[in-house]
mmCIF file of C-alpha atoms and ligand atoms in Angstrom:
data_model
loop_
_atom_site.group_PDB
_atom_site.id
_atom_site.type_symbol
_atom_site.label_atom_id
_atom_site.label_comp_id
_atom_site.label_asym_id
_atom_site.label_seq_id
_atom_site.Cartn_x
_atom_site.Cartn_y
_atom_site.Cartn_z
ATOM 1 C CA UNK A 26 0.195 -0.098 -0.082
ATOM 2 C CA UNK A 27 1.401 3.348 -1.050
ATOM 3 C CA UNK A 28 0.451 5.957 1.614
ATOM 4 C CA UNK A 29 -0.996 8.726 -0.028
ATOM 5 C CA UNK A 30 -2.559 11.163 2.349
ATOM 6 C CA UNK A 31 -2.338 11.382 6.035
ATOM 7 C CA UNK A 32 -5.034 13.402 8.300
ATOM 8 C CA UNK A 33 -3.937 14.049 11.834
ATOM 9 C CA UNK A 34 -6.446 15.163 14.803
ATOM 10 C CA UNK A 35 -5.699 16.129 18.146
ATOM 11 C CA UNK A 36 -8.855 15.905 19.992
ATOM 12 C CA UNK A 37 -10.148 16.231 23.571
ATOM 13 C CA UNK A 38 -12.986 13.836 24.405
ATOM 14 C CA UNK A 39 -15.152 14.957 27.670
ATOM 15 C CA UNK A 40 -15.571 12.257 30.228
ATOM 16 C CA UNK A 41 -18.651 11.842 32.064
ATOM 17 C CA UNK A 42 -16.570 12.157 35.316
ATOM 18 C CA UNK A 43 -13.133 12.695 35.968
ATOM 19 C CA UNK A 44 -10.441 10.081 35.724
ATOM 20 C CA UNK A 45 -8.297 10.122 39.020
ATOM 21 C CA UNK A 46 -5.181 8.173 39.118
ATOM 22 C CA UNK A 47 -1.644 8.412 41.013
ATOM 23 C CA UNK A 48 -0.558 11.102 38.315
ATOM 24 C CA UNK A 49 -3.380 13.370 38.376
ATOM 25 C CA UNK A 50 -7.056 14.139 37.141
ATOM 26 C CA UNK A 51 -8.409 14.083 33.417
ATOM 27 C CA UNK A 52 -11.528 15.671 32.779
ATOM 28 C CA UNK A 53 -11.226 14.916 29.207
ATOM 29 C CA UNK A 54 -8.966 12.446 27.295
ATOM 30 C CA UNK A 55 -6.767 14.049 24.764
ATOM 31 C CA UNK A 56 -5.709 11.773 22.076
ATOM 32 C CA UNK A 57 -4.188 11.721 18.455
ATOM 33 C CA UNK A 58 -6.049 10.285 15.802
ATOM 34 C CA UNK A 59 -4.727 9.277 12.275
ATOM 35 C CA UNK A 60 -6.596 8.599 8.915
ATOM 36 C CA UNK A 61 -4.225 7.164 6.507
ATOM 37 C CA UNK A 62 -5.424 6.898 2.884
ATOM 38 C CA UNK A 63 -4.168 4.876 0.000
ATOM 39 C CA UNK A 64 -6.072 5.118 -3.335
ATOM 40 C CA UNK A 65 -9.733 4.848 -2.404
ATOM 41 C CA UNK A 66 -9.044 3.314 0.815
ATOM 42 C CA UNK A 67 -8.545 4.696 4.386
ATOM 43 C CA UNK A 68 -7.957 3.322 7.979
ATOM 44 C CA UNK A 69 -8.141 5.031 11.133
ATOM 45 C CA UNK A 70 -5.657 4.745 13.821
ATOM 46 C CA UNK A 71 -5.897 6.337 17.518
ATOM 47 C CA UNK A 72 -3.333 6.926 20.432
ATOM 48 C CA UNK A 73 -4.285 8.635 23.801
ATOM 49 C CA UNK A 74 -1.310 9.853 25.768
ATOM 50 C CA UNK A 75 -3.756 12.413 27.409
ATOM 51 C CA UNK A 76 -3.261 16.103 27.916
ATOM 52 C CA UNK A 77 -0.120 16.164 30.075
ATOM 53 C CA UNK A 78 2.948 14.210 30.157
ATOM 54 C CA UNK A 79 1.959 12.539 33.555
ATOM 55 C CA UNK A 80 1.234 8.903 32.473
ATOM 56 C CA UNK A 81 4.267 8.869 30.247
ATOM 57 C CA UNK A 82 6.725 11.268 28.973
ATOM 58 C CA UNK A 83 4.410 11.797 25.972
ATOM 59 C CA UNK A 84 1.513 14.168 25.890
ATOM 60 C CA UNK A 85 -1.273 14.624 23.241
ATOM 61 C CA UNK A 86 -0.129 18.105 21.893
ATOM 62 C CA UNK A 87 3.424 16.674 21.231
ATOM 63 C CA UNK A 88 2.471 13.369 19.748
ATOM 64 C CA UNK A 89 0.388 15.574 17.242
ATOM 65 C CA UNK A 90 3.367 17.794 16.447
ATOM 66 C CA UNK A 91 5.718 14.887 16.372
ATOM 67 C CA UNK A 92 3.632 13.068 13.810
ATOM 68 C CA UNK A 93 2.775 16.152 11.759
ATOM 69 C CA UNK A 94 6.766 17.251 11.505
ATOM 70 C CA UNK A 95 8.505 13.858 11.467
ATOM 71 C CA UNK A 96 6.521 10.873 11.373
ATOM 72 C CA UNK A 97 3.958 11.378 8.462
ATOM 73 C CA UNK A 98 6.809 13.088 6.160
ATOM 74 C CA UNK A 99 8.746 9.667 6.640
ATOM 75 C CA UNK A 100 5.753 7.488 5.760
ATOM 76 C CA UNK A 101 4.015 9.698 2.953
ATOM 77 C CA UNK A 102 4.699 7.989 -0.791
ATOM 78 C CA UNK A 103 6.133 4.913 1.020
ATOM 79 C CA UNK A 104 4.967 1.711 0.037
ATOM 80 C CA UNK A 105 4.438 0.111 3.506
ATOM 81 C CA UNK A 106 3.448 -3.697 3.274
ATOM 82 C CA UNK A 107 4.182 -4.954 6.948
ATOM 83 C CA UNK A 108 3.758 -3.416 10.258
ATOM 84 C CA UNK A 109 7.426 -4.014 10.498
ATOM 85 C CA UNK A 110 8.363 -2.104 7.260
ATOM 86 C CA UNK A 111 6.505 0.896 9.076
ATOM 87 C CA UNK A 112 8.188 0.648 12.389
ATOM 88 C CA UNK A 113 11.691 0.483 10.469
ATOM 89 C CA UNK A 114 10.550 3.762 8.657
ATOM 90 C CA UNK A 115 10.005 5.493 12.087
ATOM 91 C CA UNK A 116 12.891 3.951 13.842
ATOM 92 C CA UNK A 117 15.238 6.782 13.316
ATOM 93 C CA UNK A 118 13.080 8.991 15.404
ATOM 94 C CA UNK A 119 13.757 7.854 19.108
ATOM 95 C CA UNK A 120 10.898 7.404 21.494
ATOM 96 C CA UNK A 121 7.663 8.924 20.739
ATOM 97 C CA UNK A 122 5.961 5.661 20.936
ATOM 98 C CA UNK A 123 2.533 7.189 21.606
ATOM 99 C CA UNK A 124 3.023 9.318 18.426
ATOM 100 C CA UNK A 125 3.877 6.070 16.387
ATOM 101 C CA UNK A 126 0.965 4.442 17.656
ATOM 102 C CA UNK A 127 -1.384 6.548 15.708
ATOM 103 C CA UNK A 128 0.234 5.712 12.621
ATOM 104 C CA UNK A 129 0.784 2.039 13.370
ATOM 105 C CA UNK A 130 -2.677 1.453 14.402
ATOM 106 C CA UNK A 131 -4.093 3.497 11.275
ATOM 107 C CA UNK A 132 -1.888 1.349 9.151
ATOM 108 C CA UNK A 133 -3.488 -2.181 10.566
ATOM 109 C CA UNK A 134 -6.785 -0.637 9.691
ATOM 110 C CA UNK A 135 -5.843 0.307 6.256
ATOM 111 C CA UNK A 136 -4.522 -3.174 5.623
ATOM 112 C CA UNK A 137 -7.266 -4.558 7.123
ATOM 113 C CA UNK A 138 -9.643 -2.839 4.747
ATOM 114 C CA UNK A 139 -7.729 -3.747 1.607
ATOM 115 C CA UNK A 140 -7.718 -7.288 2.497
ATOM 116 C CA UNK A 141 -11.239 -7.345 3.805
ATOM 117 C CA UNK A 142 -10.175 -9.222 6.895
ATOM 118 C CA UNK A 143 -11.205 -8.573 10.731
ATOM 119 C CA UNK A 144 -8.345 -6.998 12.441
ATOM 120 C CA UNK A 145 -7.770 -9.660 15.050
ATOM 121 C CA UNK A 146 -7.739 -12.438 12.418
ATOM 122 C CA UNK A 147 -4.893 -10.251 10.666
ATOM 123 C CA UNK A 148 -3.054 -10.053 14.124
ATOM 124 C CA UNK A 149 -3.205 -13.805 14.402
ATOM 125 C CA UNK A 150 -5.948 -14.725 16.865
ATOM 126 C CA UNK A 151 -8.198 -17.676 16.887
ATOM 127 C CA UNK A 152 -10.829 -16.353 19.247
ATOM 128 C CA UNK A 153 -13.291 -13.511 18.844
ATOM 129 C CA UNK A 154 -14.679 -13.096 22.262
ATOM 130 C CA UNK A 155 -13.002 -12.304 25.720
ATOM 131 C CA UNK A 156 -13.990 -11.485 29.164
ATOM 132 C CA UNK A 157 -13.123 -8.187 30.596
ATOM 133 C CA UNK A 158 -12.376 -6.704 33.784
ATOM 134 C CA UNK A 159 -13.882 -3.830 35.806
ATOM 135 C CA UNK A 160 -11.484 -0.845 36.887
ATOM 136 C CA UNK A 161 -12.310 2.145 39.459
ATOM 137 C CA UNK A 162 -10.090 5.258 39.817
ATOM 138 C CA UNK A 163 -9.875 6.959 43.332
ATOM 139 C CA UNK A 164 -13.583 7.893 44.598
ATOM 140 C CA UNK A 165 -14.732 10.900 46.624
ATOM 141 C CA UNK A 166 -15.132 8.201 49.335
ATOM 142 C CA UNK A 167 -14.429 4.670 50.615
ATOM 143 C CA UNK A 168 -18.198 3.935 50.798
ATOM 144 C CA UNK A 169 -18.822 5.133 46.801
ATOM 145 C CA UNK A 170 -15.839 2.596 46.097
ATOM 146 C CA UNK A 171 -17.636 -0.208 47.899
ATOM 147 C CA UNK A 172 -20.888 0.588 46.343
ATOM 148 C CA UNK A 173 -18.939 0.543 42.875
ATOM 149 C CA UNK A 174 -17.175 -2.862 43.551
ATOM 150 C CA UNK A 175 -20.233 -4.266 44.859
ATOM 151 C CA UNK A 176 -22.216 -3.325 41.591
ATOM 152 C CA UNK A 177 -19.166 -4.944 39.536
ATOM 153 C CA UNK A 178 -19.334 -8.271 41.544
ATOM 154 C CA UNK A 179 -23.192 -8.482 41.164
ATOM 155 C CA UNK A 180 -22.547 -8.324 37.440
ATOM 156 C CA UNK A 181 -20.087 -11.042 37.334
ATOM 157 C CA UNK A 182 -16.974 -9.308 36.415
ATOM 158 C CA UNK A 183 -14.121 -11.831 36.564
ATOM 159 C CA UNK A 184 -11.724 -9.326 38.132
ATOM 160 C CA UNK A 185 -11.497 -5.778 39.558
ATOM 161 C CA UNK A 186 -8.593 -3.326 39.325
ATOM 162 C CA UNK A 187 -8.380 -0.349 41.733
ATOM 163 C CA UNK A 188 -6.248 2.583 41.575
ATOM 164 C CA UNK A 189 -3.707 2.952 44.375
ATOM 165 C CA UNK A 190 -1.857 6.132 45.528
ATOM 166 C CA UNK A 191 -0.381 7.732 48.482
ATOM 167 C CA UNK A 192 -3.564 8.720 50.617
ATOM 168 C CA UNK A 193 -5.730 6.184 49.032
ATOM 169 C CA UNK A 194 -3.679 2.954 49.848
ATOM 170 C CA UNK A 195 -3.446 0.383 52.783
ATOM 171 C CA UNK A 196 -6.787 1.378 54.518
ATOM 172 C CA UNK A 197 -8.478 1.528 51.407
ATOM 173 C CA UNK A 198 -7.464 -1.963 50.153
ATOM 174 C CA UNK A 199 -8.171 -3.175 53.894
ATOM 175 C CA UNK A 200 -11.811 -1.924 53.742
ATOM 176 C CA UNK A 201 -12.215 -3.398 50.151
ATOM 177 C CA UNK A 202 -10.908 -6.836 51.342
ATOM 178 C CA UNK A 203 -13.271 -6.628 54.577
ATOM 179 C CA UNK A 204 -16.222 -6.063 52.402
ATOM 180 C CA UNK A 205 -15.085 -8.412 49.463
ATOM 181 C CA UNK A 206 -12.666 -11.251 50.895
ATOM 182 C CA UNK A 207 -13.397 -13.571 47.874
ATOM 183 C CA UNK A 208 -13.383 -11.562 44.363
ATOM 184 C CA UNK A 209 -9.991 -11.320 42.080
ATOM 185 C CA UNK A 210 -8.459 -7.678 42.763
ATOM 186 C CA UNK A 211 -5.317 -6.296 41.848
ATOM 187 C CA UNK A 212 -4.138 -2.612 42.377
ATOM 188 C CA UNK A 213 -2.333 -0.181 40.004
ATOM 189 C CA UNK A 214 -0.165 2.244 41.277
ATOM 190 C CA UNK A 215 0.753 4.111 38.332
ATOM 191 C CA UNK A 216 4.428 4.244 39.340
ATOM 192 C CA UNK A 217 3.539 6.292 42.640
ATOM 193 C CA UNK A 218 6.049 4.527 44.899
ATOM 194 C CA UNK A 219 9.791 3.689 45.274
ATOM 195 C CA UNK A 220 11.644 0.859 46.547
ATOM 196 C CA UNK A 221 11.740 2.767 50.118
ATOM 197 C CA UNK A 222 8.136 1.797 50.314
ATOM 198 C CA UNK A 223 8.978 -1.966 50.493
ATOM 199 C CA UNK A 224 7.386 -2.256 53.822
ATOM 200 C CA UNK A 225 3.919 -0.992 52.394
ATOM 201 C CA UNK A 226 3.960 -3.786 49.483
ATOM 202 C CA UNK A 227 5.397 -6.451 52.227
ATOM 203 C CA UNK A 228 1.968 -5.590 53.907
ATOM 204 C CA UNK A 229 0.036 -6.009 50.572
ATOM 205 C CA UNK A 230 0.657 -9.719 50.695
ATOM 206 C CA UNK A 231 -1.978 -10.669 53.439
ATOM 207 C CA UNK A 232 -4.612 -9.141 50.579
ATOM 208 C CA UNK A 233 -4.151 -12.125 48.250
ATOM 209 C CA UNK A 234 -3.989 -9.525 45.324
ATOM 210 C CA UNK A 235 -3.743 -10.947 41.806
ATOM 211 C CA UNK A 236 -0.954 -8.593 41.281
ATOM 212 C CA UNK A 237 0.695 -4.824 41.840
ATOM 213 C CA UNK A 238 0.632 -2.777 38.799
ATOM 214 C CA UNK A 239 3.614 -0.530 38.066
ATOM 215 C CA UNK A 240 4.615 0.197 41.784
ATOM 216 C CA UNK A 241 7.896 1.752 41.006
ATOM 217 C CA UNK A 242 9.124 4.519 38.670
ATOM 218 C CA UNK A 243 7.714 4.795 35.056
ATOM 219 C CA UNK A 244 11.178 3.802 33.318
ATOM 220 C CA UNK A 245 12.555 1.429 35.976
ATOM 221 C CA UNK A 246 13.259 -2.253 35.682
ATOM 222 C CA UNK A 247 15.804 -3.022 38.239
ATOM 223 C CA UNK A 248 14.147 -1.871 41.262
ATOM 224 C CA UNK A 249 11.114 -3.733 40.253
ATOM 225 C CA UNK A 250 13.152 -6.932 40.029
ATOM 226 C CA UNK A 251 14.671 -6.388 43.549
ATOM 227 C CA UNK A 252 10.857 -5.564 44.760
ATOM 228 C CA UNK A 253 9.527 -8.809 43.344
ATOM 229 C CA UNK A 254 12.451 -10.687 44.814
ATOM 230 C CA UNK A 255 11.119 -9.539 48.186
ATOM 231 C CA UNK A 256 7.183 -9.946 48.106
ATOM 232 C CA UNK A 257 4.890 -12.669 47.318
ATOM 233 C CA UNK A 258 2.421 -10.695 45.146
ATOM 234 C CA UNK A 259 3.440 -10.768 41.551
ATOM 235 C CA UNK A 260 4.465 -7.225 39.966
ATOM 236 C CA UNK A 261 2.931 -6.495 36.875
ATOM 237 C CA UNK A 262 4.479 -3.959 34.593
ATOM 238 C CA UNK A 263 2.985 -1.287 32.675
ATOM 239 C CA UNK A 264 4.575 2.041 32.329
ATOM 240 C CA UNK A 265 8.118 0.415 32.178
ATOM 241 C CA UNK A 266 7.344 -1.576 29.114
ATOM 242 C CA UNK A 267 7.500 1.054 26.433
ATOM 243 C CA UNK A 268 9.138 -1.116 23.573
ATOM 244 C CA UNK A 269 10.244 -4.821 22.765
ATOM 245 C CA UNK A 270 13.670 -4.189 24.290
ATOM 246 C CA UNK A 271 12.406 -3.403 27.606
ATOM 247 C CA UNK A 272 9.896 -6.533 27.740
ATOM 248 C CA UNK A 273 13.126 -8.571 26.851
ATOM 249 C CA UNK A 274 15.082 -6.857 29.744
ATOM 250 C CA UNK A 275 12.136 -6.985 32.387
ATOM 251 C CA UNK A 276 11.918 -10.650 31.664
ATOM 252 C CA UNK A 277 15.807 -11.253 31.926
ATOM 253 C CA UNK A 278 15.843 -9.392 35.179
ATOM 254 C CA UNK A 279 12.936 -10.883 36.770
ATOM 255 C CA UNK A 280 11.249 -7.565 37.085
ATOM 256 C CA UNK A 281 7.711 -8.910 36.959
ATOM 257 C CA UNK A 282 5.163 -11.975 36.408
ATOM 258 C CA UNK A 283 2.707 -10.140 34.287
ATOM 259 C CA UNK A 284 2.933 -7.596 31.527
ATOM 260 C CA UNK A 285 0.049 -5.247 30.704
ATOM 261 C CA UNK A 286 0.265 -4.107 26.818
ATOM 262 C CA UNK A 287 -1.182 -1.080 25.456
ATOM 263 C CA UNK A 288 -0.870 -0.538 21.593
ATOM 264 C CA UNK A 289 -0.367 3.414 22.465
ATOM 265 C CA UNK A 290 2.576 2.815 25.124
ATOM 266 C CA UNK A 291 4.390 0.499 22.831
ATOM 267 C CA UNK A 292 4.321 2.302 19.478
ATOM 268 C CA UNK A 293 1.337 0.448 18.335
ATOM 269 C CA UNK A 294 0.072 -3.057 17.334
ATOM 270 C CA UNK A 295 3.258 -4.159 15.697
ATOM 271 C CA UNK A 296 5.178 -4.169 18.747
ATOM 272 C CA UNK A 297 2.280 -5.074 20.853
ATOM 273 C CA UNK A 298 1.936 -8.297 19.267
ATOM 274 C CA UNK A 299 5.939 -8.713 19.328
ATOM 275 C CA UNK A 300 5.748 -8.370 23.185
ATOM 276 C CA UNK A 301 2.842 -10.706 23.249
ATOM 277 C CA UNK A 302 5.049 -13.244 21.465
ATOM 278 C CA UNK A 303 8.210 -12.599 23.717
ATOM 279 C CA UNK A 304 6.123 -13.032 26.960
ATOM 280 C CA UNK A 305 4.372 -16.202 25.761
ATOM 281 C CA UNK A 306 8.026 -17.794 25.046
ATOM 282 C CA UNK A 307 9.007 -16.942 28.361
ATOM 283 C CA UNK A 308 5.882 -18.060 30.442
ATOM 284 C CA UNK A 309 4.652 -14.505 31.321
ATOM 285 C CA UNK A 310 0.954 -13.885 31.191
ATOM 286 C CA UNK A 311 -0.213 -10.751 29.559
ATOM 287 C CA UNK A 312 -3.327 -8.516 29.445
ATOM 288 C CA UNK A 313 -4.331 -5.707 27.295
ATOM 289 C CA UNK A 314 -4.630 -2.333 28.929
ATOM 290 C CA UNK A 315 -6.386 0.804 27.604
ATOM 291 C CA UNK A 316 -5.972 4.691 27.739
ATOM 292 C CA UNK A 317 -9.917 5.335 27.512
ATOM 293 C CA UNK A 318 -9.734 5.503 23.522
ATOM 294 C CA UNK A 319 -12.717 6.124 21.536
ATOM 295 C CA UNK A 320 -14.296 2.936 20.150
ATOM 296 C CA UNK A 321 -11.811 3.530 17.421
ATOM 297 C CA UNK A 322 -8.730 2.830 19.805
ATOM 298 C CA UNK A 323 -10.761 0.523 21.801
ATOM 299 C CA UNK A 324 -11.387 -1.539 18.888
ATOM 300 C CA UNK A 325 -7.655 -2.057 18.262
ATOM 301 C CA UNK A 326 -7.141 -3.009 21.785
ATOM 302 C CA UNK A 327 -9.994 -5.591 21.544
ATOM 303 C CA UNK A 328 -8.453 -7.139 18.559
ATOM 304 C CA UNK A 329 -5.131 -7.499 20.280
ATOM 305 C CA UNK A 330 -6.796 -8.938 23.234
ATOM 306 C CA UNK A 331 -7.788 -11.992 21.420
ATOM 307 C CA UNK A 332 -4.237 -13.337 21.197
ATOM 308 C CA UNK A 333 -3.844 -16.582 23.110
ATOM 309 C CA UNK A 334 -1.235 -15.214 25.954
ATOM 310 C CA UNK A 335 -3.695 -12.444 26.984
ATOM 311 C CA UNK A 336 -4.910 -14.715 29.820
ATOM 312 C CA UNK A 337 -6.167 -11.950 32.510
ATOM 313 C CA UNK A 338 -9.048 -10.062 31.728
ATOM 314 C CA UNK A 339 -8.746 -6.974 29.902
ATOM 315 C CA UNK A 340 -8.960 -3.233 30.387
ATOM 316 C CA UNK A 341 -11.593 -2.854 27.978
ATOM 317 C CA UNK A 342 -14.671 -0.783 28.652
ATOM 318 C CA UNK A 343 -18.211 -0.318 27.038
ATOM 319 C CA UNK A 344 -18.450 3.316 25.569
ATOM 320 C CA UNK A 345 -21.004 4.323 27.937
ATOM 321 C CA UNK A 346 -18.588 3.751 31.234
ATOM 322 C CA UNK A 347 -16.818 6.941 30.422
ATOM 323 C CA UNK A 348 -18.432 8.750 27.538
ATOM 324 C CA UNK A 349 -22.033 10.445 27.080
ATOM 325 C CA UNK A 350 -21.283 9.677 23.357
ATOM 326 C CA UNK A 351 -18.268 7.840 22.117
ATOM 327 C CA UNK A 352 -16.735 10.147 19.507
ATOM 328 C CA UNK A 353 -16.592 6.780 17.063
ATOM 329 C CA UNK A 354 -19.093 4.832 15.622
ATOM 330 C CA UNK A 355 -20.589 1.987 16.419
ATOM 331 C CA UNK A 356 -19.441 1.944 20.057
ATOM 332 C CA UNK A 357 -17.847 -0.447 22.183
ATOM 333 C CA UNK A 358 -20.934 -2.722 23.953
ATOM 334 C CA UNK A 359 -20.673 -5.447 26.088
ATOM 335 C CA UNK A 360 -22.098 -8.636 24.494
ATOM 336 C CA UNK A 361 -25.628 -9.537 25.268
ATOM 337 C CA UNK A 362 -26.215 -12.286 27.632
ATOM 338 C CA UNK A 363 -22.790 -14.102 28.587
ATOM 339 C CA UNK A 364 -22.058 -15.646 31.641
ATOM 340 C CA UNK A 365 -19.651 -12.932 32.752
ATOM 341 C CA UNK A 366 -19.103 -9.485 30.900
ATOM 342 C CA UNK A 367 -17.346 -10.076 27.470
ATOM 343 C CA UNK A 368 -16.512 -8.174 24.383
ATOM 344 C CA UNK A 369 -16.173 -9.423 20.632
ATOM 345 C CA UNK A 370 -14.067 -8.419 18.140
ATOM 346 C CA UNK A 371 -15.361 -6.183 15.761
ATOM 347 C CA UNK A 372 -15.809 -7.046 11.846
ATOM 348 C CA UNK A 373 -15.723 -3.594 10.776
ATOM 349 C CA UNK A 374 -13.923 -1.036 12.748
ATOM 350 C CA UNK A 375 -15.409 1.768 14.516
ATOM 351 C CA UNK A 376 -14.490 5.088 12.695
ATOM 352 C CA UNK A 377 -15.039 8.872 14.075
ATOM 353 C CA UNK A 378 -18.258 10.373 13.120
ATOM 354 C CA UNK A 379 -17.483 13.791 11.242
ATOM 355 C CA UNK A 380 -19.686 16.117 13.576
ATOM 356 C CA UNK A 381 -18.477 14.612 16.831
ATOM 357 C CA UNK A 382 -14.753 14.579 15.728
ATOM 358 C CA UNK A 383 -15.263 18.220 14.645
ATOM 359 C CA UNK A 384 -16.812 18.892 18.309
ATOM 360 C CA UNK A 385 -13.533 17.364 20.018
ATOM 361 C CA UNK A 386 -11.413 18.776 17.740
ATOM 362 C CA UNK A 387 -8.056 20.640 19.044
ATOM 363 C CA UNK A 388 -6.139 20.781 15.671
ATOM 364 C CA UNK A 389 -5.998 19.116 12.492
ATOM 365 C CA UNK A 390 -3.587 18.830 9.622
ATOM 366 C CA UNK A 391 -3.743 17.289 6.251
ATOM 367 C CA UNK A 392 -0.412 15.937 4.583
ATOM 368 C CA UNK A 393 -0.533 14.339 1.039
ATOM 369 C CA UNK A 394 1.915 13.689 -1.666
HETATM 370 MG MG1 MG B 429 -1.708 0.623 34.817
#
C-alpha cells in the first residue's frame, strides 16, 4: 500500500466524570487520531497519551506535533506492506511511542480494509470473544468505592482493578477486602512509589491480590526486580514496558510476573504483538490495557486482546462507562447475555463520526503527496 494522504487530529473527548489516578486527574481524554489513505481506501488509528506528560513522557499536543513534523513525512509516498516495515521507517526517530502508535494502528486498519479481513484475524487471533475486567479510579469516599465494587461483583466481572496512590492505599484495600474477601482484585500504582516503600508492599501480601501493577518509577526495571524478589504478590509492569527491548530486559531481570500491553504505549499493534510473543515464550502472561480511547482505539485493543497469551481479563470498557457519546461509531458494547462480561472483536472497525470529531477537535492537519 502506498501511503498517499495522512490526516492527523488532536482531540479532547470529555469524560462523564474525571479519571483520577496516582498521576493526576483528567476531565477529558486527549488523543491523536490518524486517518491514513491509499487510493480509495482509508484506515483510522488512535493513540491517547492524555493532555499532560504525566502517565508517560508523551502528551497529545506533542504526539500531534511529532506526527505532523516527522512521522507523517517519513511515511508519505512510501509503499508499506507490513507493520515491521512501518516501524523500520519510523525507527530513526527515538521514542515517541504514542505518536508512532497513531500511525501503526491506522496502517493496520488500512491493511485490513484492503484485505477485507477482521483486525483480530490479521493479528493472528483464533478467538473472537474475551472476558473483561472492571476498573475503579480514586473516588470521593471509600463508601462510594465499595458501592461501585459491589455493582461490579454482582454483574459477574471476573476481576477488579483499583487505582492505588499515597492517601488512598492500605486503609482503602483493607476496607475493600473486609467487604469483598473473595473476588480477584489487583491494584495499579501508576508508578507512585519507590523501593523505600518496600514495607508497604510487604503488608500488601496479606490481601491476596492478583498483582501489583507498576508500583515503582515509570522507567524502572531493576528496582522492580528487587521488589519482586522480596514480596509474594506478582508485580505487573505497565509504564516501564515502552518497547520490545524493555520487555526482553524485564523478563531477564525478573522485574515482573505479568505484563500489561497497551498498543499506544509501545508504538502500536506491531510492537504489541511482538511483546505478546516474547512473553508467551517466556511464560509471562499478559493482559491488554487501555487509555480510555474512543471506540476506534478500543477496537484495536479488543482485537489485540484476542491473542492467546492475553490470559488475564482486559481493561476494555463499554463506551457508556466513560462517555455520554463515543466520538466513534459503532460504540463498544458488552455482549448480550454472556455468563460474564465479555466483548467481541469488531468485524468492521469503528470510525469517528465527522460532527463529533469536529466538536472534540483541538487541531488538525492534512499531509499528502
Ligand atoms: Mg496501569
